[in-house]
Amino acid sequence: CGPQIRAPLPPQSGSQQHTMGRGAGKGAERDVVASGAAAKPVALSPSVEKSVSLLAPLSDAELRKHCELRAIDAEGSREDLLLRLAPYATGITDEAAPHLMPLQWPAEFNFMTIKKAIPRHLFQRSMVKSFQHLAVDLIIAGAMAFGASYIDTSGLPFWGRALLWMTYWFWQGAVCTGIWVIAHECGHQAFSPSKFVNDSVGWVLHSALLVPYHSWRISHRNHHSNTGSCENDEVFCPARRDDYHEEDGDLMRDVPLVVLWRLFTMLTVGWMPGYLFLNATGPHKYAGKTRDHFNPNSALFAKEEYFDIVSSDVGMLLMVGVLAFCCSEFGVVEVLKYYWMPYMWVNNWLVMITYLQHTDVFMPHYRAEEWNWLRGALCTVDRSFTPVLDHLFHHITDSHVCHHLFHTMPFYNAMEATKYIKEVLGPYYMKDDTFFLKALYRSMYTCRFVENEGNIVWYRQHD
């Protein structure tokens, strides 16, 4: 039956009750004896047993502190505290994870306080500078494709040619992710002061990367308007307890190979079709509605945006036509080698970057009156993907807090602006120095669902 531990006392009344998962009622560890009866030992599930063992070295005072940081009831016995914190144990004991987002609100700053701390010239958009960055990316991408044309005639053995092709796919995917980011800048009107130029360049670049430009622009705008909201965020909205399903059961969900398989699935099909066709991690308000990025009547869009969606579909169809022509002229294998494999790496980076920006053990999510735009905008994190990749990705990775606060600021000024933002935000600025692949595994392993109720909630690893 496993180790025995006394069941926790019923949670204290008050708003803290919500965060503790009031009424969740799953698992033996949540069984509570009738009022006035003595607590009886109950068997713990393997996942809870493992989490409790991770927390065991902490003192009672440390356990209470971690409860308070998460707005969880800190009263009761040591056993109570261990069971309440068990779903968060991996994050609590990971010394590489940064501090938790402070829950005190209102903070000592507001939006204008942050904006005034940043030199005004950093908000200025330069069409010339943006085109320079785009030209460099296109030249590098073209040079790599040209160089790749010599791989099959190099005289190398099969394994050598295969290694060169995989190297090309990786780095071409990274460079094309940078091109994707520049199109993303266009969608935010940060590429230049001209809306016509922004939307024209963005439409061309995103269509070339099989992205419906305006459709994505609109849903991404909604994400920026509702970041950190369990009810309205457009992407990577946390799963709730009542819609979280573990087909593998308690014994399988923590197995590393299972976690790695989930990561592989997310990184390969999470963007296409996961996001563009299914909006798979969107909010519950879209349940039962059409929610893809290609239907002008989708719930994602307003009626006045109809023709923007149509123009995005036209761009996609034109690119599909170009690829079909290339297949007929040069062969399907050549298109796979030069275009499709780097494109899959682009999709991988998009999903990984976005997932890690909004999913981790130290970031809360909000509901109802606890959410507001500024508080939600701060629910993201800056993290490095190594200096080389950060540069190729135009620092969308390590200046993302700035981007959520000032989305029209050009990317080439965001790193400098971040220095000023950090000084104002203090502990409200989130930066994670964990190696990004380790952080990716940690998030997939620990961030599974949030409670159905409560206006401040944290990702839980298990019941």
Tab-separated table of C-alpha atoms in Angstrom:
chain	number	residue	atom	x	y	z
A	1	CYS	CA	0.000	0.000	0.000
A	2	GLY	CA	2.969	2.316	0.300
A	3	PRO	CA	3.764	4.628	3.210
A	4	GLN	CA	1.019	5.867	5.477
A	5	ILE	CA	0.322	9.487	6.268
A	6	ARG	CA	-2.539	11.133	8.076
A	7	ALA	CA	-5.081	12.829	5.849
A	8	PRO	CA	-4.959	16.624	5.830
A	9	LEU	CA	-7.401	18.722	7.757
A	10	PRO	CA	-10.146	20.417	5.748
A	11	PRO	CA	-8.879	23.704	4.255
A	12	GLN	CA	-9.511	26.917	6.136
A	13	SER	CA	-12.333	29.111	4.980
A	14	GLY	CA	-11.550	32.159	2.873
A	15	SER	CA	-10.179	32.952	-0.558
A	16	GLN	CA	-7.056	30.855	-0.006
A	17	GLN	CA	-9.314	27.808	-0.186
A	18	HIS	CA	-9.618	28.261	-3.934
A	19	THR	CA	-5.934	27.888	-4.647
A	20	MET	CA	-5.771	24.654	-2.653
A	21	GLY	CA	-8.225	22.957	-4.986
A	22	ARG	CA	-11.404	23.067	-2.950
A	23	GLY	CA	-13.682	20.152	-3.675
A	24	ALA	CA	-11.228	18.443	-6.023
A	25	GLY	CA	-11.740	15.126	-4.259
A	26	LYS	CA	-9.362	12.995	-6.317
A	27	GLY	CA	-6.948	10.489	-4.806
A	28	ALA	CA	-6.759	8.884	-1.407
A	29	GLU	CA	-4.571	11.690	-0.157
A	30	ARG	CA	-7.586	14.050	-0.261
A	31	ASP	CA	-9.908	11.878	1.831
A	32	VAL	CA	-10.827	13.587	5.066
A	33	VAL	CA	-12.595	11.977	7.990
A	34	ALA	CA	-15.919	13.242	9.225
A	35	SER	CA	-15.925	16.323	11.417
A	36	GLY	CA	-14.783	15.528	14.929
A	37	ALA	CA	-13.315	12.106	14.075
A	38	ALA	CA	-9.630	11.295	14.397
A	39	ALA	CA	-7.578	11.441	11.208
A	40	LYS	CA	-6.847	8.007	9.777
A	41	PRO	CA	-3.747	6.984	7.880
A	42	VAL	CA	-4.254	6.756	4.136
A	43	ALA	CA	-2.072	5.268	1.405
A	44	LEU	CA	-0.433	7.728	-0.953
A	45	SER	CA	-0.308	7.309	-4.695
A	46	PRO	CA	3.200	6.797	-6.122
A	47	SER	CA	3.312	10.356	-7.494
A	48	VAL	CA	2.307	11.938	-4.192
A	49	GLU	CA	4.648	9.647	-2.287
A	50	LYS	CA	7.547	10.786	-4.470
A	51	SER	CA	6.617	14.463	-4.049
A	52	VAL	CA	6.295	14.158	-0.274
A	53	SER	CA	9.739	12.550	-0.123
A	54	LEU	CA	11.184	15.522	-2.063
A	55	LEU	CA	9.707	17.936	0.467
A	56	ALA	CA	10.638	15.896	3.557
A	57	PRO	CA	14.003	17.644	4.174
A	58	LEU	CA	12.268	21.054	4.479
A	59	SER	CA	11.495	22.402	7.922
A	60	ASP	CA	7.968	23.290	9.028
A	61	ALA	CA	8.837	26.968	8.716
A	62	GLU	CA	10.019	26.477	5.121
A	63	LEU	CA	6.868	24.557	4.247
A	64	ARG	CA	4.686	27.330	5.642
A	65	LYS	CA	6.661	29.921	3.688
A	66	HIS	CA	6.121	28.038	0.436
A	67	CYS	CA	2.397	27.826	1.209
A	68	GLU	CA	2.218	31.564	1.814
A	69	LEU	CA	4.088	32.336	-1.413
A	70	ARG	CA	1.399	30.425	-3.324
A	71	ALA	CA	-1.525	31.803	-1.256
A	72	ILE	CA	-2.165	28.315	0.092
A	73	ASP	CA	-3.447	27.792	3.635
A	74	ALA	CA	-0.355	27.561	5.865
A	75	GLU	CA	-2.208	26.303	8.947
A	76	GLY	CA	-2.302	22.727	10.189
A	77	SER	CA	0.133	19.933	10.866
A	78	ARG	CA	3.299	19.075	8.963
A	79	GLU	CA	1.385	16.306	7.192
A	80	ASP	CA	-1.203	18.856	6.060
A	81	LEU	CA	1.504	21.106	4.625
A	82	LEU	CA	3.303	18.276	2.861
A	83	LEU	CA	0.141	17.139	1.089
A	84	ARG	CA	-0.879	20.651	0.104
A	85	LEU	CA	2.550	21.350	-1.387
A	86	ALA	CA	3.078	17.905	-2.939
A	87	PRO	CA	1.708	18.922	-6.391
A	88	TYR	CA	4.339	21.696	-6.522
A	89	ALA	CA	7.253	19.718	-5.051
A	90	THR	CA	9.455	19.550	-8.156
A	91	GLY	CA	9.348	23.312	-8.602
A	92	ILE	CA	9.927	23.959	-4.902
A	93	THR	CA	13.005	21.761	-4.728
A	94	ASP	CA	14.519	22.759	-8.091
A	95	GLU	CA	17.289	25.138	-7.073
A	96	ALA	CA	17.701	26.290	-10.678
A	97	ALA	CA	14.145	27.650	-10.853
A	98	PRO	CA	13.803	31.382	-10.163
A	99	HIS	CA	11.714	32.925	-7.409
A	100	LEU	CA	7.935	32.860	-7.659
A	101	MET	CA	6.042	35.773	-9.122
A	102	PRO	CA	5.029	37.958	-6.133
A	103	LEU	CA	1.271	37.945	-5.498
A	104	GLN	CA	1.056	41.326	-3.796
A	105	TRP	CA	-1.071	43.599	-5.994
A	106	PRO	CA	-1.337	46.483	-6.730
A	107	ALA	CA	2.422	46.749	-7.033
A	108	GLU	CA	4.473	49.876	-6.343
A	109	PHE	CA	4.668	50.601	-10.072
A	110	ASN	CA	2.174	51.007	-12.900
A	111	PHE	CA	2.441	50.931	-16.678
A	112	MET	CA	3.432	54.591	-16.988
A	113	THR	CA	6.109	54.157	-14.318
A	114	ILE	CA	7.712	51.473	-16.461
A	115	LYS	CA	7.354	53.391	-19.715
A	116	LYS	CA	8.838	56.610	-18.321
A	117	ALA	CA	11.912	54.713	-17.148
A	118	ILE	CA	12.787	53.793	-20.760
A	119	PRO	CA	14.551	56.335	-23.009
A	120	ARG	CA	12.139	57.555	-25.678
A	121	HIS	CA	14.423	56.761	-28.602
A	122	LEU	CA	14.064	53.033	-27.892
A	123	PHE	CA	10.415	53.204	-28.962
A	124	GLN	CA	11.282	54.605	-32.391
A	125	ARG	CA	10.779	52.274	-35.361
A	126	SER	CA	13.169	52.391	-38.317
A	127	MET	CA	12.070	50.908	-41.617
A	128	VAL	CA	15.661	51.000	-42.857
A	129	LYS	CA	17.044	49.131	-39.858
A	130	SER	CA	14.271	46.540	-40.020
A	131	PHE	CA	14.909	45.869	-43.714
A	132	GLN	CA	18.631	45.560	-42.951
A	133	HIS	CA	17.926	42.797	-40.435
A	134	LEU	CA	15.589	41.078	-42.889
A	135	ALA	CA	18.158	41.304	-45.699
A	136	VAL	CA	20.836	39.698	-43.532
A	137	ASP	CA	18.502	36.825	-42.647
A	138	LEU	CA	17.525	36.263	-46.281
A	139	ILE	CA	21.156	36.326	-47.427
A	140	ILE	CA	22.172	33.774	-44.792
A	141	ALA	CA	19.219	31.533	-45.659
A	142	GLY	CA	20.031	31.746	-49.363
A	143	ALA	CA	23.730	31.068	-48.798
A	144	MET	CA	22.980	27.992	-46.701
A	145	ALA	CA	20.572	26.638	-49.324
A	146	PHE	CA	23.209	27.209	-51.989
A	147	GLY	CA	25.821	25.450	-49.901
A	148	ALA	CA	23.452	22.553	-49.287
A	149	SER	CA	23.160	22.035	-53.056
A	150	TYR	CA	26.680	20.558	-52.986
A	151	ILE	CA	26.028	18.017	-50.238
A	152	ASP	CA	24.824	15.171	-52.454
A	153	THR	CA	27.713	15.630	-54.926
A	154	SER	CA	30.379	15.991	-52.229
A	155	GLY	CA	31.560	12.400	-52.540
A	156	LEU	CA	31.070	11.824	-48.815
A	157	PRO	CA	29.702	8.513	-47.564
A	158	PHE	CA	26.010	8.307	-46.727
A	159	TRP	CA	26.489	9.036	-43.021
A	160	GLY	CA	28.541	12.138	-43.849
A	161	ARG	CA	25.929	13.477	-46.244
A	162	ALA	CA	23.175	12.709	-43.741
A	163	LEU	CA	25.050	14.605	-41.037
A	164	LEU	CA	25.472	17.632	-43.312
A	165	TRP	CA	21.789	17.612	-44.250
A	166	MET	CA	20.748	17.457	-40.589
A	167	THR	CA	23.119	20.333	-39.840
A	168	TYR	CA	21.577	22.331	-42.670
A	169	TRP	CA	18.039	21.588	-41.454
A	170	PHE	CA	18.840	22.732	-37.918
A	171	TRP	CA	20.568	25.997	-38.806
A	172	GLN	CA	18.290	26.886	-41.711
A	173	GLY	CA	15.353	26.319	-39.361
A	174	ALA	CA	16.947	28.676	-36.829
A	175	VAL	CA	17.549	31.399	-39.425
A	176	CYS	CA	14.036	31.024	-40.822
A	177	THR	CA	12.693	31.311	-37.278
A	178	GLY	CA	14.373	34.721	-37.228
A	179	ILE	CA	12.550	35.574	-40.463
A	180	TRP	CA	9.339	34.389	-38.800
A	181	VAL	CA	10.065	36.735	-35.886
A	182	ILE	CA	10.459	39.679	-38.276
A	183	ALA	CA	7.032	38.843	-39.737
A	184	HIS	CA	5.817	38.720	-36.129
A	185	GLU	CA	7.201	42.257	-35.731
A	186	CYS	CA	5.120	43.276	-38.742
A	187	GLY	CA	2.004	41.876	-37.090
A	188	HIS	CA	2.689	44.080	-34.058
A	189	GLN	CA	3.330	47.118	-36.305
A	190	ALA	CA	6.873	47.250	-34.926
A	191	PHE	CA	8.652	46.771	-38.267
A	192	SER	CA	8.105	50.335	-39.436
A	193	PRO	CA	5.806	53.333	-38.874
A	194	SER	CA	3.803	52.334	-41.996
A	195	LYS	CA	0.910	49.917	-41.533
A	196	PHE	CA	0.879	49.208	-45.267
A	197	VAL	CA	4.555	48.247	-45.271
A	198	ASN	CA	4.174	46.209	-42.100
A	199	ASP	CA	1.220	44.193	-43.338
A	200	SER	CA	2.665	43.747	-46.834
A	201	VAL	CA	6.020	42.460	-45.597
A	202	GLY	CA	4.371	40.339	-42.914
A	203	TRP	CA	1.934	38.799	-45.400
A	204	VAL	CA	4.739	37.825	-47.794
A	205	LEU	CA	7.076	36.419	-45.131
A	206	HIS	CA	4.447	34.515	-43.190
A	207	SER	CA	2.827	33.129	-46.343
A	208	ALA	CA	6.254	31.853	-47.412
A	209	LEU	CA	6.449	30.037	-44.067
A	210	LEU	CA	2.896	28.640	-44.393
A	211	VAL	CA	1.436	30.964	-41.787
A	212	PRO	CA	-1.891	32.776	-42.404
A	213	TYR	CA	-0.575	36.251	-41.592
A	214	HIS	CA	-3.672	38.225	-40.620
A	215	SER	CA	-5.335	35.242	-38.963
A	216	TRP	CA	-2.294	34.726	-36.779
A	217	ARG	CA	-1.915	38.506	-36.243
A	218	ILE	CA	-5.444	38.751	-34.858
A	219	SER	CA	-5.291	35.737	-32.555
A	220	HIS	CA	-1.831	36.778	-31.385
A	221	ARG	CA	-3.160	40.247	-30.608
A	222	ASN	CA	-5.813	38.589	-28.456
A	223	HIS	CA	-3.068	36.645	-26.666
A	224	HIS	CA	-1.246	39.880	-25.847
A	225	SER	CA	-4.485	41.429	-24.622
A	226	ASN	CA	-5.239	38.513	-22.269
A	227	THR	CA	-1.898	37.030	-21.229
A	228	GLY	CA	-2.041	35.127	-17.951
A	229	SER	CA	-5.833	34.815	-17.970
A	230	CYS	CA	-7.236	31.311	-17.435
A	231	GLU	CA	-10.450	32.431	-19.101
A	232	ASN	CA	-9.359	34.449	-22.118
A	233	ASP	CA	-5.728	33.844	-23.054
A	234	GLU	CA	-5.542	32.662	-26.639
A	235	VAL	CA	-2.736	30.098	-26.430
A	236	PHE	CA	-1.211	27.805	-23.800
A	237	CYS	CA	-4.210	28.414	-21.595
A	238	PRO	CA	-3.732	26.012	-18.642
A	239	ALA	CA	-5.667	22.782	-18.640
A	240	ARG	CA	-8.152	22.602	-15.757
A	241	ARG	CA	-8.494	19.697	-13.382
A	242	ASP	CA	-11.808	18.667	-14.944
A	243	ASP	CA	-10.407	18.457	-18.471
A	244	TYR	CA	-7.070	16.896	-17.624
A	245	HIS	CA	-6.894	13.242	-18.628
A	246	GLU	CA	-4.093	10.776	-17.943
A	247	GLU	CA	-4.634	7.761	-20.158
A	248	ASP	CA	-1.386	6.233	-18.907
A	249	GLY	CA	-2.434	6.344	-15.276
A	250	ASP	CA	-0.446	7.275	-12.217
A	251	LEU	CA	2.330	4.747	-12.800
A	252	MET	CA	3.183	5.977	-16.308
A	253	ARG	CA	2.803	9.752	-16.282
A	254	ASP	CA	6.176	10.423	-14.612
A	255	VAL	CA	8.165	7.978	-16.753
A	256	PRO	CA	10.841	9.988	-18.615
A	257	LEU	CA	10.140	8.298	-21.962
A	258	VAL	CA	6.456	9.238	-21.662
A	259	VAL	CA	7.396	12.853	-20.900
A	260	LEU	CA	9.797	12.903	-23.856
A	261	TRP	CA	7.103	11.472	-26.149
A	262	ARG	CA	4.716	14.235	-25.109
A	263	LEU	CA	7.404	16.799	-25.822
A	264	PHE	CA	8.075	15.292	-29.245
A	265	THR	CA	4.363	15.357	-30.080
A	266	MET	CA	3.967	18.963	-28.958
A	267	LEU	CA	7.036	20.172	-30.860
A	268	THR	CA	6.164	18.413	-34.123
A	269	VAL	CA	2.405	18.900	-34.458
A	270	GLY	CA	1.743	21.579	-31.837
A	271	TRP	CA	1.873	24.411	-34.367
A	272	MET	CA	0.434	22.711	-37.438
A	273	PRO	CA	-2.228	21.396	-37.010
A	274	GLY	CA	-2.383	21.850	-33.221
A	275	TYR	CA	-2.592	25.632	-33.113
A	276	LEU	CA	-3.518	26.767	-36.613
A	277	PHE	CA	-6.281	24.211	-37.206
A	278	LEU	CA	-7.421	23.224	-33.706
A	279	ASN	CA	-6.339	26.044	-31.361
A	280	ALA	CA	-5.674	23.086	-29.069
A	281	THR	CA	-4.479	25.046	-26.034
A	282	GLY	CA	-7.031	27.830	-26.293
A	283	PRO	CA	-9.581	28.851	-23.642
A	284	HIS	CA	-12.778	27.010	-22.750
A	285	LYS	CA	-14.922	29.807	-24.165
A	286	TYR	CA	-14.297	28.379	-27.662
A	287	ALA	CA	-15.520	24.880	-26.780
A	288	GLY	CA	-17.942	23.575	-29.380
A	289	LYS	CA	-17.197	26.447	-31.781
A	290	THR	CA	-15.226	26.675	-34.992
A	291	ARG	CA	-11.791	27.866	-33.891
A	292	ASP	CA	-9.320	27.338	-36.717
A	293	HIS	CA	-7.234	30.082	-38.336
A	294	PHE	CA	-8.523	29.559	-41.890
A	295	ASN	CA	-12.285	29.951	-41.588
A	296	PRO	CA	-13.361	33.624	-41.756
A	297	ASN	CA	-16.368	32.682	-39.592
A	298	SER	CA	-14.182	31.169	-36.860
A	299	ALA	CA	-14.919	32.200	-33.272
A	300	LEU	CA	-11.405	33.662	-33.194
A	301	PHE	CA	-12.353	36.535	-35.473
A	302	ALA	CA	-14.781	39.446	-35.655
A	303	LYS	CA	-17.059	39.935	-38.666
A	304	GLU	CA	-15.142	42.998	-39.840
A	305	GLU	CA	-11.986	40.879	-40.109
A	306	TYR	CA	-13.511	38.555	-42.704
A	307	PHE	CA	-11.483	39.722	-45.709
A	308	ASP	CA	-8.232	39.789	-43.717
A	309	ILE	CA	-8.741	36.076	-43.132
A	310	VAL	CA	-9.501	35.487	-46.797
A	311	SER	CA	-6.320	37.298	-47.858
A	312	SER	CA	-4.335	35.155	-45.417
A	313	ASP	CA	-5.827	32.011	-46.944
A	314	VAL	CA	-4.916	33.262	-50.419
A	315	GLY	CA	-1.303	33.733	-49.312
A	316	MET	CA	-1.213	30.196	-47.939
A	317	LEU	CA	-2.709	28.732	-51.109
A	318	LEU	CA	-0.204	30.592	-53.266
A	319	MET	CA	2.670	29.136	-51.235
A	320	VAL	CA	1.166	25.658	-51.453
A	321	GLY	CA	1.033	26.193	-55.216
A	322	VAL	CA	4.701	27.214	-55.265
A	323	LEU	CA	5.641	24.096	-53.326
A	324	ALA	CA	3.548	21.905	-55.649
A	325	PHE	CA	5.307	23.433	-58.661
A	326	CYS	CA	8.709	22.818	-57.061
A	327	CYS	CA	7.724	19.210	-56.380
A	328	SER	CA	6.832	18.704	-60.031
A	329	GLU	CA	9.989	20.417	-61.304
A	330	PHE	CA	12.613	19.218	-58.814
A	331	GLY	CA	10.975	16.276	-57.059
A	332	VAL	CA	9.282	15.768	-53.730
A	333	VAL	CA	12.514	14.660	-52.055
A	334	GLU	CA	14.268	17.899	-52.976
A	335	VAL	CA	11.421	19.979	-51.541
A	336	LEU	CA	11.523	17.899	-48.380
A	337	LYS	CA	15.282	18.418	-48.027
A	338	TYR	CA	15.478	22.125	-48.814
A	339	TYR	CA	12.180	23.426	-47.460
A	340	TRP	CA	10.084	21.011	-45.398
A	341	MET	CA	12.686	19.848	-42.883
A	342	PRO	CA	13.835	23.402	-42.011
A	343	TYR	CA	10.143	24.342	-41.859
A	344	MET	CA	9.578	21.625	-39.248
A	345	TRP	CA	12.453	23.066	-37.214
A	346	VAL	CA	10.783	26.490	-37.434
A	347	ASN	CA	7.581	24.973	-36.053
A	348	ASN	CA	9.582	23.287	-33.296
A	349	TRP	CA	11.188	26.564	-32.213
A	350	LEU	CA	7.912	28.491	-32.344
A	351	VAL	CA	6.150	26.053	-30.049
A	352	MET	CA	9.104	25.609	-27.709
A	353	ILE	CA	9.738	29.346	-27.352
A	354	THR	CA	6.086	30.209	-26.755
A	355	TYR	CA	5.532	27.285	-24.390
A	356	LEU	CA	8.504	28.209	-22.228
A	357	GLN	CA	7.546	31.875	-22.195
A	358	HIS	CA	4.213	31.137	-20.522
A	359	THR	CA	4.456	27.732	-18.841
A	360	ASP	CA	6.588	27.066	-15.790
A	361	VAL	CA	6.478	26.280	-12.092
A	362	PHE	CA	7.054	29.858	-10.932
A	363	MET	CA	4.333	31.645	-12.927
A	364	PRO	CA	0.746	31.986	-11.685
A	365	HIS	CA	-2.384	32.343	-13.778
A	366	TYR	CA	-5.328	34.525	-12.846
A	367	ARG	CA	-9.103	34.608	-13.054
A	368	ALA	CA	-11.847	37.199	-12.564
A	369	GLU	CA	-10.880	40.283	-10.579
A	370	GLU	CA	-7.358	39.038	-9.861
A	371	TRP	CA	-6.465	39.450	-13.537
A	372	ASN	CA	-5.669	42.738	-15.216
A	373	TRP	CA	-3.669	43.508	-18.324
A	374	LEU	CA	-0.447	44.624	-16.619
A	375	ARG	CA	-0.426	41.788	-14.118
A	376	GLY	CA	-1.004	39.305	-16.904
A	377	ALA	CA	1.644	40.856	-19.159
A	378	LEU	CA	4.220	40.219	-16.444
A	379	CYS	CA	3.356	36.497	-16.471
A	380	THR	CA	6.099	35.691	-18.920
A	381	VAL	CA	9.797	35.035	-18.556
A	382	ASP	CA	13.061	35.966	-20.222
A	383	ARG	CA	15.352	33.024	-20.876
A	384	SER	CA	18.357	32.432	-23.100
A	385	PHE	CA	18.387	29.740	-25.771
A	386	THR	CA	22.194	30.160	-26.004
A	387	PRO	CA	23.748	33.389	-27.334
A	388	VAL	CA	23.841	32.184	-30.948
A	389	LEU	CA	20.176	31.157	-31.058
A	390	ASP	CA	19.119	34.285	-29.151
A	391	HIS	CA	20.787	36.346	-31.878
A	392	LEU	CA	19.251	34.357	-34.730
A	393	PHE	CA	15.830	34.591	-33.049
A	394	HIS	CA	16.257	38.383	-32.730
A	395	HIS	CA	16.106	38.083	-28.933
A	396	ILE	CA	12.423	37.180	-28.817
A	397	THR	CA	13.563	34.667	-26.210
A	398	ASP	CA	15.477	36.824	-23.728
A	399	SER	CA	13.561	40.107	-24.031
A	400	HIS	CA	10.026	38.750	-23.950
A	401	VAL	CA	8.908	40.596	-20.826
A	402	CYS	CA	9.677	43.858	-22.620
A	403	HIS	CA	7.818	42.626	-25.695
A	404	HIS	CA	4.653	41.905	-23.712
A	405	LEU	CA	4.751	45.341	-22.133
A	406	PHE	CA	5.594	47.260	-25.318
A	407	HIS	CA	4.738	45.167	-28.351
A	408	THR	CA	5.311	47.994	-30.853
A	409	MET	CA	8.898	48.509	-29.680
A	410	PRO	CA	11.258	47.157	-32.383
A	411	PHE	CA	13.092	43.993	-31.402
A	412	TYR	CA	16.533	45.551	-31.887
A	413	ASN	CA	15.875	47.919	-28.969
A	414	ALA	CA	14.256	45.425	-26.598
A	415	MET	CA	17.430	44.174	-24.926
A	416	GLU	CA	18.515	47.683	-23.973
A	417	ALA	CA	15.006	48.528	-22.767
A	418	THR	CA	14.998	45.387	-20.611
A	419	LYS	CA	17.769	46.878	-18.444
A	420	TYR	CA	15.482	49.759	-17.466
A	421	ILE	CA	12.439	47.528	-17.054
A	422	LYS	CA	14.248	45.254	-14.599
A	423	GLU	CA	15.080	48.195	-12.343
A	424	VAL	CA	11.420	49.192	-12.072
A	425	LEU	CA	9.890	45.736	-11.764
A	426	GLY	CA	12.278	44.338	-9.163
A	427	PRO	CA	10.998	40.896	-8.056
A	428	TYR	CA	8.118	41.141	-10.570
A	429	TYR	CA	10.629	40.693	-13.389
A	430	MET	CA	10.959	37.002	-14.236
A	431	LYS	CA	14.185	35.607	-15.674
A	432	ASP	CA	15.115	31.934	-15.718
A	433	ASP	CA	18.757	30.918	-16.148
A	434	THR	CA	17.913	27.218	-16.333
A	435	PHE	CA	19.273	25.687	-19.548
A	436	PHE	CA	16.325	25.836	-21.900
A	437	LEU	CA	16.149	22.104	-22.631
A	438	LYS	CA	16.160	21.311	-18.928
A	439	ALA	CA	13.445	23.925	-18.376
A	440	LEU	CA	11.443	22.389	-21.235
A	441	TYR	CA	11.507	18.967	-19.601
A	442	ARG	CA	10.665	20.461	-16.187
A	443	SER	CA	7.639	22.285	-17.556
A	444	MET	CA	6.288	19.240	-19.384
A	445	TYR	CA	6.932	17.066	-16.324
A	446	THR	CA	5.405	19.357	-13.719
A	447	CYS	CA	2.948	21.767	-15.389
A	448	ARG	CA	-0.117	19.635	-16.076
A	449	PHE	CA	-3.243	21.409	-14.874
A	450	VAL	CA	-4.590	24.087	-12.563
A	451	GLU	CA	-7.518	23.926	-10.176
A	452	ASN	CA	-11.041	24.446	-11.521
A	453	GLU	CA	-11.650	27.172	-8.952
A	454	GLY	CA	-9.636	29.998	-7.488
A	455	ASN	CA	-8.636	33.353	-8.905
A	456	ILE	CA	-4.896	32.756	-8.438
A	457	VAL	CA	-3.742	29.313	-9.504
A	458	TRP	CA	-0.439	27.546	-10.136
A	459	TYR	CA	0.351	24.579	-12.304
A	460	ARG	CA	0.086	21.260	-10.486
A	461	GLN	CA	2.015	18.079	-11.249
A	462	HIS	CA	-0.629	15.730	-9.863
A	463	ASP	CA	-3.645	15.575	-7.550
